[in-house]
Amino acid sequence: MKQEPTTHTSTALSAKFAEPVADYLEYLQRERGRSANTLRAYDVDLRNLGQFLQHQSQDPSLKQITVEMLRDWLAQLHEAQVSRTTLARRISAVKNFFAWALKHQLIDTDPALRLAAPKKERRLPHVLQPSQIDRLLSEKTEVTAGAGDSESAAESGPDARSQAVAARDKVIAELLYASGLRISELVALDVGDIDFERRTLKVLGKGNKERVVPFGKPAERVIIAWIRSHRKVLARQEAKGALLVGVRGARLNVRQAREVISKALESLGDTAASGPHALRHTVATHLLDGGADLRAVQEFLGHASLATTQLYTHVSVDRLRQSYRQAHPRA
């Protein structure tokens, strides 16, 4: 289900800063088609700068903001030990905002032009071994309900509801590994997005870009079981066509789905992998290990840049090197 993006500009900011930010967010929504998540991230980052300027008792108009002010803001973020990733994202948001302001003649010169983003930390993601995936997705493995659901399920009493929650949670785990979806993409799926004849999903990804993603027979089995026997136990009218439903009857939200997977991974007891993105990392690595073409994996994951997908080739090489050290007599 396509969600309508909304803006969240803080009213605590002065109009001199808040109004152009609101105009910029509207531009990103209407003309660039940015998602609600992207708009929220931009709003948070730009509001952080606006609040810093107000706290410094400067409260300048957009034209009065200088590169020195921006560097003072960055220095404050450094002192607060903000991570490199967050710092890079905030610098990018500010640079894009001022570039837009210059283009629309809201400022005469771009004060963010000379800001340099820190190099991002290149961390290899934790990847599950095939044996761990087998345990995670085994019919014998009980996948627990998310923290937001378990209490309500207990209150409702009947075994049918508990079985429905367990069946839904298996769909979450199977589909994340089968399709490599982002958790936000997973919870946005409608029943109508599934083509059982071709075993594919119609997915609305970042930037409202649509792609078609395949899934396998094990995922097909748990999806069919969920839809035929269990979904109706939980779903109410407000769920509409949602594939995944919470115990209160509405579409399952991202937090609940994330907690389902986090608890399931924690229950394995022998992996540092955590959260749903670990399954996305894992399926990408397993595809490349199995000989899949890099560009096919890029399309599968919905990456805008091939460079993002190439991270997983480093994971595969790292795994190969580790296996070589363990197995080769002259390693």
Short mmCIF file of C-alpha atoms in Angstrom, two decimals:
data_model
loop_
_atom_site.label_atom_id
_atom_site.label_comp_id
_atom_site.label_asym_id
_atom_site.label_seq_id
_atom_site.Cartn_x
_atom_site.Cartn_y
_atom_site.Cartn_z
CA MET A 1 0.00 0.00 0.00
CA LYS A 2 1.40 3.33 -1.00
CA GLN A 3 1.56 5.69 1.95
CA GLU A 4 1.14 9.42 1.43
CA PRO A 5 4.30 11.23 2.58
CA THR A 6 3.82 13.94 5.18
CA THR A 7 6.04 16.69 6.49
CA HIS A 8 6.84 17.29 10.13
CA THR A 9 8.43 20.72 10.36
CA SER A 10 8.79 21.75 13.98
CA THR A 11 6.76 24.80 15.04
CA ALA A 12 9.44 25.51 17.67
CA LEU A 13 11.71 26.93 14.98
CA SER A 14 11.46 30.58 14.00
CA ALA A 15 9.55 31.31 10.80
CA LYS A 16 12.76 32.63 9.17
CA PHE A 17 14.14 29.09 9.14
CA ALA A 18 11.03 26.89 9.44
CA GLU A 19 9.21 28.30 6.40
CA PRO A 20 11.94 27.63 3.80
CA VAL A 21 12.48 24.17 5.34
CA ALA A 22 8.76 23.45 4.95
CA ASP A 23 8.92 24.63 1.33
CA TYR A 24 11.93 22.40 0.71
CA LEU A 25 10.21 19.34 2.19
CA GLU A 26 7.17 20.03 0.03
CA TYR A 27 9.47 20.24 -3.01
CA LEU A 28 11.04 16.88 -2.11
CA GLN A 29 7.60 15.33 -1.72
CA ARG A 30 5.83 16.74 -4.77
CA GLU A 31 8.61 17.11 -7.34
CA ARG A 32 11.17 14.51 -6.26
CA GLY A 33 8.76 11.89 -4.95
CA ARG A 34 10.69 11.30 -1.74
CA SER A 35 9.22 8.84 0.76
CA ALA A 36 7.76 9.73 4.15
CA ASN A 37 10.82 8.20 5.85
CA THR A 38 13.18 10.37 3.77
CA LEU A 39 11.16 13.50 4.54
CA ARG A 40 11.27 12.75 8.25
CA ALA A 41 15.04 12.26 8.12
CA TYR A 42 15.56 15.59 6.31
CA ASP A 43 13.25 17.34 8.74
CA VAL A 44 15.12 15.99 11.78
CA ASP A 45 18.52 16.96 10.36
CA LEU A 46 17.51 20.46 9.27
CA ARG A 47 15.64 21.06 12.51
CA ASN A 48 18.81 20.11 14.39
CA LEU A 49 20.66 22.91 12.61
CA GLY A 50 17.82 25.40 13.17
CA GLN A 51 17.66 24.63 16.87
CA PHE A 52 21.43 24.99 17.17
CA LEU A 53 21.31 28.46 15.60
CA GLN A 54 18.48 29.52 17.90
CA HIS A 55 20.31 28.17 20.94
CA GLN A 56 23.30 30.27 19.95
CA SER A 57 20.96 33.31 20.06
CA GLN A 58 21.79 34.04 16.44
CA ASP A 59 18.47 33.15 14.80
CA PRO A 60 19.67 34.42 11.42
CA SER A 61 17.64 34.59 8.26
CA LEU A 62 18.60 32.10 5.56
CA LYS A 63 20.74 34.73 3.79
CA GLN A 64 22.64 35.48 6.99
CA ILE A 65 23.78 31.92 7.65
CA THR A 66 27.53 31.59 7.05
CA VAL A 67 29.92 28.71 6.63
CA GLU A 68 31.40 29.61 10.03
CA MET A 69 27.99 29.06 11.65
CA LEU A 70 27.69 25.71 9.93
CA ARG A 71 31.17 24.71 11.09
CA ASP A 72 30.27 25.68 14.66
CA TRP A 73 27.24 23.41 14.34
CA LEU A 74 29.43 20.55 13.11
CA ALA A 75 31.88 21.12 15.95
CA GLN A 76 29.02 20.79 18.41
CA LEU A 77 27.98 17.50 16.78
CA HIS A 78 31.56 16.23 17.03
CA GLU A 79 31.67 17.14 20.73
CA ALA A 80 28.40 15.24 21.22
CA GLN A 81 30.14 12.21 19.65
CA VAL A 82 27.55 11.85 16.91
CA SER A 83 28.40 8.86 14.71
CA ARG A 84 30.07 9.33 11.33
CA THR A 85 27.01 7.96 9.57
CA THR A 86 24.67 10.46 11.24
CA LEU A 87 27.14 13.28 10.70
CA ALA A 88 27.47 12.46 6.99
CA ARG A 89 23.69 12.29 6.63
CA ARG A 90 23.18 15.66 8.33
CA ILE A 91 25.85 17.35 6.22
CA SER A 92 24.26 15.90 3.09
CA ALA A 93 20.82 17.17 4.14
CA VAL A 94 22.16 20.67 4.81
CA LYS A 95 24.16 20.80 1.56
CA ASN A 96 21.13 19.69 -0.48
CA PHE A 97 18.89 22.20 1.30
CA PHE A 98 21.18 25.17 0.65
CA ALA A 99 21.77 24.09 -2.96
CA TRP A 100 17.98 24.13 -3.41
CA ALA A 101 17.75 27.53 -1.68
CA LEU A 102 20.40 28.99 -4.02
CA LYS A 103 18.64 27.59 -7.08
CA HIS A 104 15.38 29.18 -5.96
CA GLN A 105 17.12 32.51 -5.18
CA LEU A 106 16.41 32.40 -1.46
CA ILE A 107 20.12 33.04 -0.81
CA ASP A 108 22.85 34.80 -2.76
CA THR A 109 25.69 32.40 -1.96
CA ASP A 110 25.74 28.82 -0.72
CA PRO A 111 27.33 28.65 2.76
CA ALA A 112 27.36 24.83 2.74
CA LEU A 113 29.33 24.52 -0.49
CA ARG A 114 32.67 23.99 1.27
CA LEU A 115 31.41 21.58 3.94
CA ALA A 116 33.08 18.20 3.67
CA ALA A 117 31.38 15.03 4.89
CA PRO A 118 33.48 12.54 6.88
CA LYS A 119 34.35 9.27 5.24
CA LYS A 120 31.80 6.66 6.16
CA GLU A 121 32.91 3.76 8.29
CA ARG A 122 33.10 0.67 6.08
CA ARG A 123 31.71 -2.02 8.33
CA LEU A 124 31.04 -5.46 6.95
CA PRO A 125 27.55 -6.55 7.96
CA HIS A 126 27.01 -9.66 10.08
CA VAL A 127 25.84 -12.52 7.89
CA LEU A 128 24.09 -15.71 8.97
CA GLN A 129 25.50 -19.08 7.95
CA PRO A 130 23.19 -21.38 5.93
CA SER A 131 22.87 -23.68 8.97
CA GLN A 132 21.71 -20.73 11.08
CA ILE A 133 19.14 -19.78 8.43
CA ASP A 134 17.90 -23.38 8.46
CA ARG A 135 17.43 -23.20 12.22
CA LEU A 136 15.77 -19.79 12.02
CA LEU A 137 13.27 -20.95 9.41
CA SER A 138 12.86 -24.54 10.60
CA GLU A 139 9.32 -25.80 11.10
CA LYS A 140 10.42 -26.76 14.62
CA THR A 141 11.63 -23.25 15.44
CA GLU A 142 9.06 -21.20 17.30
CA VAL A 143 9.18 -17.59 16.15
CA THR A 144 7.84 -15.45 18.98
CA ALA A 145 5.47 -12.52 18.70
CA GLY A 146 6.76 -8.95 18.81
CA ALA A 147 6.76 -7.14 22.14
CA GLY A 148 3.81 -4.99 21.09
CA ASP A 149 1.72 -8.06 20.21
CA SER A 150 2.39 -10.76 22.80
CA GLU A 151 0.51 -9.10 25.68
CA SER A 152 -2.59 -8.49 23.58
CA ALA A 153 -2.46 -12.03 22.20
CA ALA A 154 -2.38 -13.41 25.74
CA GLU A 155 -5.36 -11.29 26.74
CA SER A 156 -7.41 -12.54 23.79
CA GLY A 157 -7.02 -16.13 25.02
CA PRO A 158 -8.00 -18.51 22.21
CA ASP A 159 -5.32 -20.76 20.75
CA ALA A 160 -6.39 -19.67 17.28
CA ARG A 161 -5.00 -16.19 17.87
CA SER A 162 -1.68 -17.47 19.20
CA GLN A 163 -1.40 -19.81 16.21
CA ALA A 164 -2.24 -16.91 13.88
CA VAL A 165 0.52 -14.75 15.39
CA ALA A 166 3.03 -17.62 15.05
CA ALA A 167 1.96 -18.21 11.42
CA ARG A 168 2.32 -14.51 10.63
CA ASP A 169 5.77 -14.38 12.21
CA LYS A 170 6.92 -17.27 10.03
CA VAL A 171 5.79 -15.29 6.98
CA ILE A 172 7.90 -12.34 8.19
CA ALA A 173 11.03 -14.46 8.60
CA GLU A 174 10.57 -16.50 5.40
CA LEU A 175 9.79 -13.50 3.21
CA LEU A 176 12.66 -11.38 4.52
CA TYR A 177 15.14 -14.12 3.64
CA ALA A 178 13.37 -15.21 0.44
CA SER A 179 13.06 -11.73 -1.02
CA GLY A 180 15.66 -9.53 0.70
CA LEU A 181 13.02 -6.87 1.40
CA ARG A 182 13.54 -3.89 3.66
CA ILE A 183 11.31 -4.17 6.72
CA SER A 184 9.32 -1.10 5.63
CA GLU A 185 8.72 -2.72 2.23
CA LEU A 186 7.56 -5.93 3.90
CA VAL A 187 4.92 -4.35 6.15
CA ALA A 188 3.64 -2.24 3.22
CA LEU A 189 2.79 -5.34 1.16
CA ASP A 190 -0.84 -6.02 0.32
CA VAL A 191 -2.25 -9.46 -0.46
CA GLY A 192 -2.88 -8.13 -3.97
CA ASP A 193 0.85 -7.50 -4.45
CA ILE A 194 1.51 -11.26 -4.53
CA ASP A 195 1.51 -13.15 -7.84
CA PHE A 196 1.34 -16.80 -6.78
CA GLU A 197 1.44 -18.07 -10.37
CA ARG A 198 4.86 -16.47 -10.96
CA ARG A 199 5.85 -16.46 -7.25
CA THR A 200 6.71 -12.76 -7.29
CA LEU A 201 6.00 -9.69 -5.15
CA LYS A 202 5.26 -6.18 -6.37
CA VAL A 203 7.30 -3.98 -4.05
CA LEU A 204 7.26 -0.21 -3.59
CA GLY A 205 10.80 0.70 -2.53
CA LYS A 206 12.79 3.83 -1.74
CA GLY A 207 11.86 6.89 -3.76
CA ASN A 208 8.52 5.22 -4.59
CA LYS A 209 10.29 3.02 -7.13
CA GLU A 210 8.43 -0.17 -7.92
CA ARG A 211 10.18 -3.49 -8.54
CA VAL A 212 9.17 -7.13 -8.87
CA VAL A 213 10.91 -9.59 -6.55
CA PRO A 214 10.75 -13.41 -6.69
CA PHE A 215 10.26 -15.74 -3.73
CA GLY A 216 10.61 -19.50 -3.33
CA LYS A 217 8.35 -22.44 -2.53
CA PRO A 218 8.99 -22.48 1.26
CA ALA A 219 7.86 -18.84 1.45
CA GLU A 220 4.89 -19.64 -0.77
CA ARG A 221 3.76 -22.40 1.60
CA VAL A 222 3.79 -20.23 4.72
CA ILE A 223 2.12 -17.30 2.92
CA ILE A 224 -0.72 -19.50 1.67
CA ALA A 225 -1.18 -21.06 5.11
CA TRP A 226 -1.30 -17.59 6.68
CA ILE A 227 -3.79 -16.17 4.19
CA ARG A 228 -6.08 -19.21 4.08
CA SER A 229 -6.17 -20.19 7.74
CA HIS A 230 -4.82 -17.50 10.04
CA ARG A 231 -5.04 -13.95 8.67
CA LYS A 232 -8.82 -13.80 9.11
CA VAL A 233 -8.42 -14.59 12.82
CA LEU A 234 -6.59 -11.28 13.39
CA ALA A 235 -7.67 -8.96 10.57
CA ARG A 236 -10.30 -6.29 11.05
CA GLN A 237 -11.77 -3.85 8.58
CA GLU A 238 -8.97 -1.32 9.10
CA ALA A 239 -6.41 -3.85 7.84
CA LYS A 240 -7.95 -3.50 4.37
CA GLY A 241 -5.71 -5.47 1.98
CA ALA A 242 -2.61 -5.64 4.21
CA LEU A 243 -0.72 -8.92 4.01
CA LEU A 244 0.61 -8.71 7.58
CA VAL A 245 -1.75 -7.85 10.41
CA GLY A 246 -1.19 -7.07 14.08
CA VAL A 247 -3.24 -8.59 16.90
CA ARG A 248 -5.34 -5.42 17.11
CA GLY A 249 -6.49 -6.09 13.58
CA ALA A 250 -4.74 -3.30 11.65
CA ARG A 251 -1.71 -3.42 9.36
CA LEU A 252 1.42 -4.58 11.20
CA ASN A 253 3.86 -1.72 11.79
CA VAL A 254 7.62 -1.62 11.28
CA ARG A 255 8.47 -1.67 14.99
CA GLN A 256 6.45 -4.82 15.64
CA ALA A 257 7.89 -6.63 12.63
CA ARG A 258 11.43 -5.60 13.60
CA GLU A 259 10.98 -6.98 17.11
CA VAL A 260 9.75 -10.33 15.74
CA ILE A 261 13.01 -10.82 13.83
CA SER A 262 15.25 -9.37 16.52
CA LYS A 263 13.89 -11.85 19.06
CA ALA A 264 14.14 -14.75 16.61
CA LEU A 265 17.80 -13.94 15.87
CA GLU A 266 18.56 -13.51 19.56
CA SER A 267 17.06 -16.95 20.23
CA LEU A 268 19.65 -18.55 17.91
CA GLY A 269 22.27 -17.74 20.54
CA ASP A 270 25.30 -18.02 18.26
CA THR A 271 25.24 -14.94 16.01
CA ALA A 272 25.98 -11.24 16.36
CA ALA A 273 23.47 -10.54 13.58
CA SER A 274 20.54 -8.49 14.82
CA GLY A 275 17.46 -6.95 13.29
CA PRO A 276 15.72 -7.53 9.95
CA HIS A 277 18.51 -5.95 7.91
CA ALA A 278 20.69 -8.90 8.87
CA LEU A 279 18.49 -11.11 6.69
CA ARG A 280 18.80 -8.64 3.81
CA HIS A 281 22.60 -8.75 4.19
CA THR A 282 22.47 -12.52 4.39
CA VAL A 283 20.37 -13.18 1.29
CA ALA A 284 22.55 -10.78 -0.76
CA THR A 285 25.72 -12.55 0.36
CA HIS A 286 24.27 -16.01 -0.22
CA LEU A 287 23.16 -15.03 -3.73
CA LEU A 288 26.64 -13.78 -4.61
CA ASP A 289 28.26 -16.82 -3.00
CA GLY A 290 26.01 -18.94 -5.20
CA GLY A 291 27.19 -17.19 -8.37
CA ALA A 292 24.44 -14.62 -8.91
CA ASP A 293 25.27 -11.66 -11.15
CA LEU A 294 26.02 -8.45 -9.24
CA ARG A 295 23.57 -6.37 -11.27
CA ALA A 296 20.84 -8.97 -10.79
CA VAL A 297 21.38 -8.73 -7.03
CA GLN A 298 21.26 -4.92 -7.30
CA GLU A 299 17.87 -5.16 -9.01
CA PHE A 300 16.68 -7.76 -6.50
CA LEU A 301 17.54 -5.53 -3.51
CA GLY A 302 16.35 -2.30 -5.11
CA HIS A 303 19.70 -0.52 -4.73
CA ALA A 304 19.95 2.75 -6.65
CA SER A 305 23.73 2.40 -6.88
CA LEU A 306 25.78 -0.64 -7.81
CA ALA A 307 28.40 0.53 -5.30
CA THR A 308 25.98 -0.31 -2.47
CA THR A 309 25.55 -3.84 -3.77
CA GLN A 310 29.32 -4.24 -4.15
CA LEU A 311 29.66 -4.15 -0.36
CA TYR A 312 28.44 -7.74 -0.37
CA THR A 313 31.26 -8.84 -2.66
CA HIS A 314 33.62 -7.76 0.13
CA VAL A 315 31.60 -9.88 2.55
CA SER A 316 31.94 -12.88 0.24
CA VAL A 317 35.69 -12.35 -0.18
CA ASP A 318 36.06 -12.01 3.58
CA ARG A 319 34.22 -15.31 4.08
CA LEU A 320 36.39 -16.97 1.42
CA ARG A 321 39.55 -15.72 3.09
CA GLN A 322 38.38 -17.02 6.46
CA SER A 323 37.56 -20.43 4.99
CA TYR A 324 40.95 -20.50 3.23
CA ARG A 325 42.80 -19.86 6.49
CA GLN A 326 40.89 -22.63 8.21
CA ALA A 327 41.10 -25.25 5.48
CA HIS A 328 44.25 -24.71 3.38
CA PRO A 329 47.36 -26.57 4.63
CA ARG A 330 49.67 -23.70 3.68
CA ALA A 331 47.41 -20.77 4.51
#
